[in-house]
């Protein structure tokens, strides 16, 4: 009976340690996602950017910690095939929204998350065209102009990405 009690106790200790390690890895992943968002925004063409972007996108898509809405109203300009770095910008938008929601778990305002995603993508775009001016896009430049004139928040609100379907 003593052997069984000791084995059971060891099993409980092992499972507890495994749970603590999993929770700590989850916290590290959340922190890494937030860091990746900022890094990719500032260094979109870094030699490691492609791998970091792929990891961050996959984590954002698979996490149960937050849910993001990829809204046609706000993501549309990044989906345009004429936008040279549209794929990278769309990823930045998604990753930045995820980071925003992780950093602001009590903020249920979907427009705030959408705005954070779009603004981050625009900052990444500015870094991209500073390095590779041939990547300029009239559609994205229009969004930069809206941001610079203080109209971007209204543009996001007008897209109404957080609207619930009425039944």
Backbone as a printed PyTorch tensor [residue, N CA C, xyz], in Angstrom:
tensor([[[  0.8200,  -1.1860,   0.0000],
         [  0.0000,   0.0000,   0.0000],
         [  0.8730,   1.2630,   0.0000]],

        [[  2.0030,   1.2100,   0.7730],
         [  2.9050,   2.3570,   0.8060],
         [  3.4780,   2.6360,  -0.5780]],

        [[  3.8290,   1.5520,  -1.3080],
         [  4.3730,   1.7090,  -2.6480],
         [  3.3710,   2.4200,  -3.5550]],

        [[  2.1420,   2.0200,  -3.4810],
         [  1.0860,   2.6030,  -4.3030],
         [  0.8990,   4.0890,  -3.9700]],

        [[  0.9690,   4.4210,  -2.6860],
         [  0.8250,   5.8090,  -2.2530],
         [  1.9880,   6.6450,  -2.7780]],

        [[  3.2010,   6.1080,  -2.7040],
         [  4.3810,   6.8230,  -3.1930],
         [  4.3050,   7.0060,  -4.7100]],

        [[  3.9020,   5.9750,  -5.4260],
         [  3.7720,   6.0690,  -6.8830],
         [  2.7230,   7.1180,  -7.2520]],

        [[  1.6090,   7.0990,  -6.5380],
         [  0.5440,   8.0640,  -6.7910],
         [  1.0340,   9.4870,  -6.5160]],

        [[  1.7530,   9.6730,  -5.4350],
         [  2.2850,  10.9970,  -5.0840],
         [  3.2620,  11.4850,  -6.1560]],

        [[  4.1300,  10.5960,  -6.6290],
         [  5.0740,  10.9530,  -7.6830],
         [  4.3490,  11.3110,  -8.9840]],

        [[  3.2970,  10.5740,  -9.2570],
         [  2.4970,  10.8510, -10.4450],
         [  1.8720,  12.2430, -10.3570]],

        [[  1.3350,  12.5820,  -9.1860],
         [  0.7270,  13.9100,  -8.9790],
         [  1.7920,  14.9990,  -9.1300]],

        [[  2.9570,  14.8060,  -8.5370],
         [  4.0440,  15.7860,  -8.6370],
         [  4.4620,  15.9490, -10.0980]],

        [[  4.5750,  14.8460, -10.8110],
         [  4.9670,  14.8930, -12.2240],
         [  3.9460,  15.6280, -13.0670]],

        [[  2.6820,  15.3480, -12.8650],
         [  1.6220,  16.0230, -13.6280],
         [  1.5590,  17.5110, -13.2960]],

        [[  1.7570,  17.8430, -12.0390],
         [  1.7600,  19.2510, -11.6310],
         [  2.9220,  19.9870, -12.2910]],

        [[  4.0830,  19.3840, -12.2880],
         [  5.2520,  20.0030, -12.9160],
         [  5.0260,  20.1840, -14.4200]],

        [[  4.4310,  19.1830, -15.0520],
         [  4.1550,  19.2590, -16.4800],
         [  3.1650,  20.3950, -16.7780]],

        [[  2.1620,  20.5550, -15.9460],
         [  1.1800,  21.6290, -16.1180],
         [  1.8430,  22.9830, -15.9640]],

        [[  2.6970,  23.1220, -14.9560],
         [  3.3950,  24.3920, -14.7310],
         [  4.2920,  24.7170, -15.9180]],

        [[  4.9980,  23.7250, -16.4420],
         [  5.8630,  23.9460, -17.5970],
         [  5.0400,  24.3470, -18.8170]],

        [[  3.9050,  23.7140, -19.0350],
         [  3.0450,  24.0480, -20.1720],
         [  2.5160,  25.4710, -20.0410]],

        [[  2.1170,  25.8620, -18.8370],
         [  1.6200,  27.2150, -18.6210],
         [  2.7330,  28.2310, -18.8620]],

        [[  3.9360,  27.9070, -18.3960],
         [  5.0470,  28.8340, -18.5820],
         [  5.4230,  28.9220, -20.0560]],

        [[  5.3260,  27.8300, -20.8070],
         [  5.6010,  27.8720, -22.2530],
         [  4.5390,  28.7060, -22.9530]],

        [[  3.2870,  28.5730, -22.5270],
         [  2.2160,  29.3790, -23.1090],
         [  2.4520,  30.8600, -22.8920]],

        [[  2.8990,  31.2190, -21.7040],
         [  3.1940,  32.6280, -21.4070],
         [  4.3620,  33.1160, -22.2670]],

        [[  5.3800,  32.2810, -22.4340],
         [  6.5260,  32.6470, -23.2810],
         [  6.0760,  32.8510, -24.7250]],

        [[  5.1940,  31.9750, -25.1960],
         [  4.6970,  32.1100, -26.5660],
         [  3.9210,  33.4130, -26.7390]],

        [[  3.0970,  33.7650, -25.7710],
         [  2.3480,  35.0270, -25.8490],
         [  3.3110,  36.2180, -25.8790]],

        [[  4.3150,  36.1870, -25.0190],
         [  5.3220,  37.2620, -25.0020],
         [  6.0830,  37.3140, -26.3240]],

        [[  6.4250,  36.1360, -26.8710],
         [  7.1450,  36.0910, -28.1370],
         [  6.3030,  36.6130, -29.2910]],

        [[  4.9930,  36.3570, -29.2480],
         [  4.1140,  36.8740, -30.2920],
         [  4.1120,  38.3990, -30.2620]],

        [[  4.0150,  38.9670, -29.0900],
         [  4.0180,  40.4300, -28.9450],
         [  5.3440,  41.0060, -29.4390]],

        [[  6.4420,  40.3690, -29.0740],
         [  7.7610,  40.8230, -29.5390],
         [  7.8940,  40.6700, -31.0540]],

        [[  7.3840,  39.5630, -31.5800],
         [  7.4570,  39.3190, -33.0270],
         [  6.6930,  40.3880, -33.7860]],

        [[  5.5360,  40.7690, -33.2790],
         [  4.7400,  41.8090, -33.9440],
         [  5.5430,  43.1000, -34.0760]],

        [[  6.1430,  43.5180, -32.9880],
         [  6.9300,  44.7610, -32.9960],
         [  8.1650,  44.6170, -33.8910]],

        [[  8.8440,  43.4820, -33.7950],
         [ 10.0390,  43.2430, -34.6030],
         [  9.7080,  43.3000, -36.0940]],

        [[  8.6450,  42.6120, -36.4980],
         [  8.2820,  42.5650, -37.9140],
         [  7.8260,  43.9240, -38.4300]],

        [[  7.2050,  44.6770, -37.5550],
         [  6.7870,  46.0340, -37.9150],
         [  8.0120,  46.9040, -38.2100]],

        [[  9.0420,  46.7510, -37.4030],
         [ 10.2440,  47.5810, -37.5270],
         [ 11.2770,  47.0170, -38.4990]],

        [[ 11.2470,  45.7000, -38.7270],
         [ 12.2600,  45.0340, -39.5610],
         [ 11.6020,  44.0570, -40.5390]],

        [[ 10.7250,  44.5360, -41.4070],
         [  9.9630,  43.6120, -42.2490],
         [ 10.7990,  42.8000, -43.2310]],

        [[ 11.9950,  43.2660, -43.5410],
         [ 12.8510,  42.5510, -44.4850],
         [ 14.0860,  41.9330, -43.8170]],

        [[ 14.0850,  41.8400, -42.5050],
         [ 15.1970,  41.2140, -41.8010],
         [ 15.3860,  39.7860, -42.3200]],

        [[ 16.6190,  39.2870, -42.2250],
         [ 16.9020,  37.9340, -42.7250],
         [ 16.0640,  36.8630, -42.0260]],

        [[ 15.6230,  37.1230, -40.8020],
         [ 14.8110,  36.1550, -40.0660],
         [ 13.3150,  36.4580, -40.1220]],

        [[ 12.9530,  37.5380, -40.7990],
         [ 11.5540,  37.9780, -40.7940],
         [ 10.5990,  36.9230, -41.3420]],

        [[ 10.9890,  36.2490, -42.4000],
         [ 10.0980,  35.2480, -43.0070],
         [  9.7590,  34.1400, -42.0140]],

        [[ 10.7660,  33.6330, -41.3080],
         [ 10.5320,  32.5640, -40.3290],
         [  9.7570,  33.0650, -39.1210]],

        [[ 10.0710,  34.2570, -38.6640],
         [  9.3580,  34.8310, -37.5200],
         [  7.8970,  35.0720, -37.8980]],

        [[  7.6860,  35.6070, -39.0900],
         [  6.3260,  35.8710, -39.5760],
         [  5.5370,  34.5670, -39.6780]],

        [[  6.1490,  33.5240, -40.1920],
         [  5.4660,  32.2290, -40.3320],
         [  5.0990,  31.6700, -38.9570]],

        [[  6.0440,  31.7340, -38.0110],
         [  5.7450,  31.2440, -36.6580],
         [  4.6170,  32.0580, -36.0330]],

        [[  4.7160,  33.3860, -36.1070],
         [  3.7240,  34.2530, -35.4730],
         [  2.3450,  34.0650, -36.0930]],

        [[  2.2900,  33.9560, -37.4160],
         [  1.0070,  33.7320, -38.0840],
         [  0.3940,  32.4100, -37.6280]],

        [[  1.2000,  31.3660, -37.6110],
         [  0.7050,  30.0500, -37.1980],
         [  0.2220,  30.0880, -35.7550]],

        [[  0.9960,  30.7020, -34.8730],
         [  0.5910,  30.7800, -33.4670],
         [ -0.7050,  31.5690, -33.3360]],

        [[ -0.7970,  32.7000, -34.0220],
         [ -2.0000,  33.5340, -33.9550],
         [ -3.2220,  32.7790, -34.4680]],

        [[ -3.0310,  32.0050, -35.5170],
         [ -4.1430,  31.2600, -36.1050],
         [ -4.5880,  30.0950, -35.2200]],

        [[ -3.6490,  29.5150, -34.4760],
         [ -3.9630,  28.3150, -33.6970],
         [ -4.2750,  28.5700, -32.2270]],

        [[ -3.9180,  29.7330, -31.7070],
         [ -4.0970,  29.9720, -30.2750],
         [ -5.5710,  30.0010, -29.8790]],

        [[ -5.8160,  29.5710, -28.6870],
         [ -7.1610,  29.6530, -28.1030],
         [ -7.2310,  30.8510, -27.1480]],

        [[ -6.1040,  31.5540, -26.9780],
         [ -6.0310,  32.6750, -26.0340],
         [ -6.8640,  33.8740, -26.4840]],

        [[ -6.8680,  34.1400, -27.7780],
         [ -7.6470,  35.2580, -28.3320],
         [ -8.1810,  34.8460, -29.7000]],

        [[ -9.1870,  35.5640, -30.1290],
         [ -9.7470,  35.3610, -31.4630],
         [ -9.6960,  36.6910, -32.1880]],

        [[ -9.2180,  36.6710, -33.4140],
         [ -9.1940,  37.8960, -34.2020],
         [-10.1060,  37.7330, -35.4120]],

        [[-10.6120,  38.8540, -35.8650],
         [-11.4820,  38.8840, -37.0360],
         [-10.6980,  39.5000, -38.1810]],

        [[-10.5110,  38.7400, -39.2450],
         [ -9.9090,  39.2940, -40.4480],
         [-11.0790,  39.8410, -41.2510]],

        [[-11.2050,  41.1370, -41.2390],
         [-12.3600,  41.8390, -41.7880],
         [-12.0580,  42.3710, -43.1810]],

        [[-12.9050,  42.0350, -44.1200],
         [-12.7170,  42.5240, -45.4810],
         [-12.6540,  44.0350, -45.5740]],

        [[-13.3980,  44.7110, -44.6980],
         [-13.4110,  46.1710, -44.7110],
         [-12.0750,  46.7890, -44.3620]],

        [[-11.3390,  46.1650, -43.4600],
         [-10.0410,  46.7270, -43.0690],
         [ -8.8660,  45.9820, -43.7100]],

        [[ -9.0480,  44.7160, -44.0260],
         [ -7.9650,  43.9330, -44.6260],
         [ -7.9370,  44.0540, -46.1470]],

        [[ -9.0420,  44.5300, -46.7130],
         [ -9.1740,  44.5930, -48.1670],
         [ -7.9860,  45.1850, -48.9090]],

        [[ -7.4730,  46.3420, -48.4800],
         [ -6.3350,  46.9190, -49.2140],
         [ -5.0990,  46.0110, -49.2320]],

        [[ -4.9310,  45.1990, -48.2080],
         [ -3.7690,  44.3090, -48.1490],
         [ -3.9630,  43.0740, -49.0320]],

        [[ -5.2210,  42.8060, -49.3950],
         [ -5.5440,  41.6460, -50.2240],
         [ -5.4420,  41.9300, -51.7200]],

        [[ -5.3110,  43.1840, -52.0780],
         [ -5.2290,  43.5860, -53.4800],
         [ -3.9610,  43.0050, -54.1050]],

        [[ -4.1170,  42.3120, -55.2100],
         [ -2.9740,  41.6730, -55.8760],
         [ -1.9540,  42.6860, -56.3970]],

        [[ -2.3770,  43.9430, -56.5500],
         [ -1.4620,  44.9810, -57.0300],
         [ -0.5360,  45.4860, -55.9260]],

        [[ -0.8410,  45.1500, -54.6790],
         [ -0.0060,  45.5760, -53.5520],
         [  1.1600,  44.5870, -53.4480]],

        [[  2.3510,  45.0730, -53.7560],
         [  3.5210,  44.1890, -53.8560],
         [  3.7730,  43.3680, -52.5860]],

        [[  3.6660,  43.9730, -51.4350],
         [  3.9340,  43.2600, -50.1820],
         [  2.6420,  43.0020, -49.4080]],

        [[  1.5620,  42.8000, -50.1320],
         [  0.2600,  42.6000, -49.5110],
         [  0.2240,  41.4190, -48.5480]],

        [[  0.8650,  40.3300, -48.8990],
         [  0.8740,  39.1570, -48.0230],
         [  1.5460,  39.4420, -46.6960]],

        [[  2.6630,  40.1220, -46.7530],
         [  3.3790,  40.4810, -45.5260],
         [  2.5580,  41.4620, -44.6900]],

        [[  1.9010,  42.4090, -45.3740],
         [  1.0880,  43.3940, -44.6610],
         [ -0.1510,  42.7470, -44.0320]],

        [[ -0.7580,  41.8220, -44.7460],
         [ -1.9120,  41.0990, -44.1860],
         [ -1.4880,  40.3110, -42.9470]],

        [[ -0.3420,  39.6620, -43.0310],
         [  0.1740,  38.9340, -41.8630],
         [  0.4400,  39.8890, -40.7070]],

        [[  1.0300,  41.0490, -41.0040],
         [  1.3260,  42.0170, -39.9460],
         [  0.0360,  42.4760, -39.2760]],

        [[ -0.9850,  42.7360, -40.0660],
         [ -2.3010,  43.1410, -39.5550],
         [ -2.8480,  42.0850, -38.5950]],

        [[ -2.7930,  40.8270, -38.9970],
         [ -3.2990,  39.7250, -38.1620],
         [ -2.4600,  39.5580, -36.8930]],

        [[ -1.1510,  39.5650, -37.0370],
         [ -0.2470,  39.3710, -35.8930],
         [ -0.3920,  40.5310, -34.9150]],

        [[ -0.4840,  41.7520, -35.4300],
         [ -0.6140,  42.9290, -34.5610],
         [ -1.9500,  42.9390, -33.8250]],

        [[ -3.0220,  42.5060, -34.4900],
         [ -4.3140,  42.4100, -33.7840],
         [ -4.2240,  41.3940, -32.6500]],

        [[ -3.5660,  40.2800, -32.9170],
         [ -3.3840,  39.2600, -31.8880],
         [ -2.5850,  39.8250, -30.7190]],

        [[ -1.5030,  40.5210, -31.0270],
         [ -0.6840,  41.1320, -29.9750],
         [ -1.5040,  42.1370, -29.1760]],

        [[ -2.2960,  42.9610, -29.8600],
         [ -3.1330,  43.9510, -29.1780],
         [ -4.0850,  43.2570, -28.2050]],

        [[ -4.7240,  42.1990, -28.6600],
         [ -5.6870,  41.5020, -27.8000],
         [ -4.9990,  40.8040, -26.6250]],

        [[ -3.7920,  40.3090, -26.8330],
         [ -3.0450,  39.7030, -25.7230],
         [ -2.6540,  40.7600, -24.6980]],

        [[ -2.3080,  41.9460, -25.1690],
         [ -1.8860,  43.0200, -24.2740],
         [ -3.0610,  43.7340, -23.6120]],

        [[ -4.2440,  43.6060, -24.1750],
         [ -5.4280,  44.3060, -23.6810],
         [ -6.5870,  43.3320, -23.5100]],

        [[ -6.4450,  42.3470, -22.6410],
         [ -7.4780,  41.3030, -22.5430],
         [ -8.8480,  41.8140, -22.0870]],

        [[ -8.9000,  42.9680, -21.4530],
         [-10.1770,  43.5050, -20.9800],
         [-10.8340,  44.4440, -21.9910]],

        [[-10.1720,  44.6950, -23.1100],
         [-10.7220,  45.5960, -24.1230],
         [-11.4660,  44.7660, -25.1630]],

        [[-12.7890,  44.8210, -25.1340],
         [-13.6090,  44.0400, -26.0570],
         [-13.9570,  44.8140, -27.3270]],

        [[-13.3920,  46.0050, -27.4940],
         [-13.6990,  46.8440, -28.6510],
         [-12.9690,  46.3100, -29.8850]],

        [[-13.7240,  45.6720, -30.7850],
         [-13.1230,  45.0940, -31.9900],
         [-12.5020,  46.1750, -32.8720]],

        [[-13.1130,  47.3590, -32.8980],
         [-12.5440,  48.4370, -33.7150],
         [-11.1540,  48.8230, -33.2230]],

        [[-10.9260,  48.7750, -31.9170],
         [ -9.6000,  49.1020, -31.3740],
         [ -8.5730,  48.0840, -31.8550]],

        [[ -8.9480,  46.8180, -31.8760],
         [ -8.0340,  45.7750, -32.3560],
         [ -7.7840,  45.9280, -33.8560]],

        [[ -8.8440,  46.1990, -34.6090],
         [ -8.6880,  46.4010, -36.0530],
         [ -7.7630,  47.5890, -36.3340]],

        [[ -7.9790,  48.6700, -35.6030],
         [ -7.1500,  49.8650, -35.7770],
         [ -5.6880,  49.5530, -35.4530]],

        [[ -5.4530,  48.8290, -34.3790],
         [ -4.0790,  48.4540, -34.0120],
         [ -3.4400,  47.6230, -35.1180]],

        [[ -4.1930,  46.7030, -35.6920],
         [ -3.6640,  45.8750, -36.7790],
         [ -3.3320,  46.6760, -38.0220]],

        [[ -4.2460,  47.5540, -38.4150],
         [ -4.0230,  48.3750, -39.6100],
         [ -2.8460,  49.3270, -39.3870]],

        [[ -2.8090,  49.9740, -38.2310],
         [ -1.7040,  50.9130, -37.9630],
         [ -0.3560,  50.2100, -37.9830]],

        [[ -0.2980,  49.0190, -37.4200],
         [  0.9530,  48.2660, -37.4220],
         [  1.3630,  47.9130, -38.8510]],

        [[  0.4000,  47.4760, -39.6520],
         [  0.6960,  47.1500, -41.0550],
         [  1.1880,  48.3920, -41.8020]],

        [[  0.6160,  49.5440, -41.4940],
         [  1.0560,  50.7790, -42.1580],
         [  2.4750,  51.1610, -41.7420]],

        [[  2.8010,  50.9570, -40.4740],
         [  4.1810,  51.2390, -40.0400],
         [  5.1560,  50.2810, -40.7290]],

        [[  4.7740,  49.0190, -40.8660],
         [  5.6200,  48.0580, -41.5760],
         [  5.7670,  48.4660, -43.0430]],

        [[  4.6660,  48.8990, -43.6480],
         [  4.6880,  49.3550, -45.0410],
         [  5.6720,  50.5140, -45.2200]],

        [[  5.6400,  51.4550, -44.3010],
         [  6.5540,  52.5960, -44.4030],
         [  8.0110,  52.1470, -44.3330]],

        [[  8.2960,  51.1690, -43.4790],
         [  9.6670,  50.6270, -43.4010],
         [ 10.0120,  49.9210, -44.7180]],

        [[  9.0360,  49.1940, -45.2710],
         [  9.2670,  48.4620, -46.5190],
         [  9.6070,  49.4070, -47.6670]],

        [[  8.8000,  50.4470, -47.8270],
         [  9.0380,  51.3290, -48.9770],
         [ 10.2520,  52.2320, -48.7710]],

        [[ 10.6400,  52.4340, -47.5120],
         [ 11.8810,  53.1780, -47.2640],
         [ 13.0700,  52.3680, -47.7730]],

        [[ 12.9620,  51.0480, -47.6370],
         [ 14.0380,  50.1610, -48.0710],
         [ 13.9060,  49.7770, -49.5430]],

        [[ 12.6530,  49.5870, -49.9920],
         [ 12.3950,  49.1570, -51.3730],
         [ 11.2570,  49.9980, -51.9460]],

        [[ 11.5850,  51.2020, -52.4290],
         [ 10.5600,  52.1410, -52.8940],
         [  9.6700,  51.6120, -54.0220]],

        [[ 10.1230,  50.6250, -54.7580],
         [  9.3030,  50.0770, -55.8380],
         [  8.0660,  49.3470, -55.2970]],

        [[  8.0200,  49.1430, -53.9970],
         [  6.8770,  48.4800, -53.3770],
         [  5.7300,  49.4220, -53.0450]],

        [[  5.8410,  50.7020, -53.4360],
         [  4.7870,  51.6840, -53.1330],
         [  3.4570,  51.2400, -53.7270]],

        [[  2.3990,  51.5700, -52.9980],
         [  1.0440,  51.2220, -53.4230],
         [  0.1290,  52.4130, -53.1740]],

        [[ -0.6170,  52.8070, -54.2040],
         [ -1.5480,  53.9220, -54.0400],
         [ -2.6030,  53.6110, -52.9770]],

        [[ -3.0930,  52.3720, -52.9570],
         [ -4.1210,  51.9970, -51.9700],
         [ -3.5970,  52.1180, -50.5440]],

        [[ -2.3890,  51.6540, -50.3290],
         [ -1.8310,  51.7140, -48.9820],
         [ -1.4490,  53.1520, -48.6490]],

        [[ -0.9540,  53.8850, -49.6420],
         [ -0.6460,  55.2950, -49.4130],
         [ -1.8960,  56.0780, -49.0030]],

        [[ -3.0590,  55.7130, -49.5370],
         [ -4.3160,  56.3590, -49.1290],
         [ -4.5910,  56.1150, -47.6460]],

        [[ -4.3070,  54.9030, -47.1850],
         [ -4.4990,  54.6100, -45.7590],
         [ -3.5050,  55.3840, -44.8970]],

        [[ -2.2780,  55.5070, -45.3710],
         [ -1.2780,  56.2940, -44.6370],
         [ -1.7640,  57.7430, -44.5350]],

        [[ -2.3100,  58.2650, -45.6210],
         [ -2.8250,  59.6430, -45.6100],
         [ -3.9910,  59.7740, -44.6260]],

        [[ -4.8780,  58.7800, -44.5920],
         [ -5.9870,  58.7910, -43.6250],
         [ -5.4460,  58.7890, -42.1980]],

        [[ -4.4320,  57.9660, -41.9510],
         [ -3.8260,  57.9270, -40.6210],
         [ -3.2350,  59.2860, -40.2690]],

        [[ -2.4900,  59.8490, -41.2100],
         [ -1.8080,  61.1110, -40.9580],
         [ -2.7780,  62.2760, -40.7470]],

        [[ -3.9640,  62.1760, -41.3260],
         [ -4.9570,  63.2520, -41.1770],
         [ -5.9450,  62.9710, -40.0390]],

        [[ -5.7470,  61.8580, -39.3210],
         [ -6.6180,  61.5300, -38.2010],
         [ -7.9300,  60.8770, -38.6060]],

        [[ -8.0440,  60.4060, -39.8400],
         [ -9.2810,  59.8150, -40.3400],
         [ -9.2920,  58.2850, -40.2900]],

        [[ -8.1840,  57.6680, -39.9080],
         [ -8.1020,  56.2070, -39.9680],
         [ -9.0650,  55.5340, -38.9860]],

        [[ -9.1850,  56.0620, -37.7920],
         [-10.0940,  55.4520, -36.8040],
         [-11.5340,  55.4650, -37.3260]],

        [[-11.9420,  56.5370, -37.9700],
         [-13.3000,  56.6010, -38.5340],
         [-13.4460,  55.5870, -39.6610]],

        [[-12.4200,  55.4590, -40.5000],
         [-12.4410,  54.4850, -41.5960],
         [-12.6240,  53.0720, -41.0410]],

        [[-11.9080,  52.7600, -39.9660],
         [-12.0420,  51.4480, -39.3280],
         [-13.4440,  51.2910, -38.7400]],

        [[-13.9190,  52.3190, -38.0370],
         [-15.2560,  52.2520, -37.4370],
         [-16.3230,  52.0720, -38.5090]],

        [[-16.1740,  52.7290, -39.6380],
         [-17.1390,  52.6000, -40.7400],
         [-17.1630,  51.1890, -41.3220]],

        [[-16.0310,  50.4880, -41.2330],
         [-15.9810,  49.1030, -41.7110],
         [-16.8230,  48.1870, -40.8270]],

        [[-17.0310,  48.5910, -39.5800],
         [-17.8960,  47.8920, -38.6300],
         [-17.5950,  46.3960, -38.5220]],

        [[-16.3270,  46.0900, -38.3180],
         [-15.8940,  44.6940, -38.2930],
         [-16.3830,  43.9040, -37.0980]],

        [[-16.7490,  44.5760, -36.0430],
         [-17.2090,  43.8730, -34.8380],
         [-18.7050,  43.6910, -34.7910]],

        [[-19.4120,  44.1270, -35.8470],
         [-20.8660,  44.0520, -35.8640],
         [-21.3320,  42.5990, -35.7680]],

        [[-22.2830,  42.3770, -34.9010],
         [-22.8690,  41.0410, -34.7650],
         [-24.0330,  40.9410, -35.7370]],

        [[-24.1740,  39.7760, -36.3500],
         [-25.3060,  39.5720, -37.2440],
         [-26.5890,  39.5530, -36.4370]],

        [[-27.5720,  40.2780, -36.9230],
         [-28.8570,  40.2950, -36.2490],
         [-29.6580,  39.1030, -36.7260]],

        [[-30.3930,  38.4970, -35.7800],
         [-31.2030,  37.3150, -36.1280],
         [-32.6480,  37.5910, -35.8700]]])
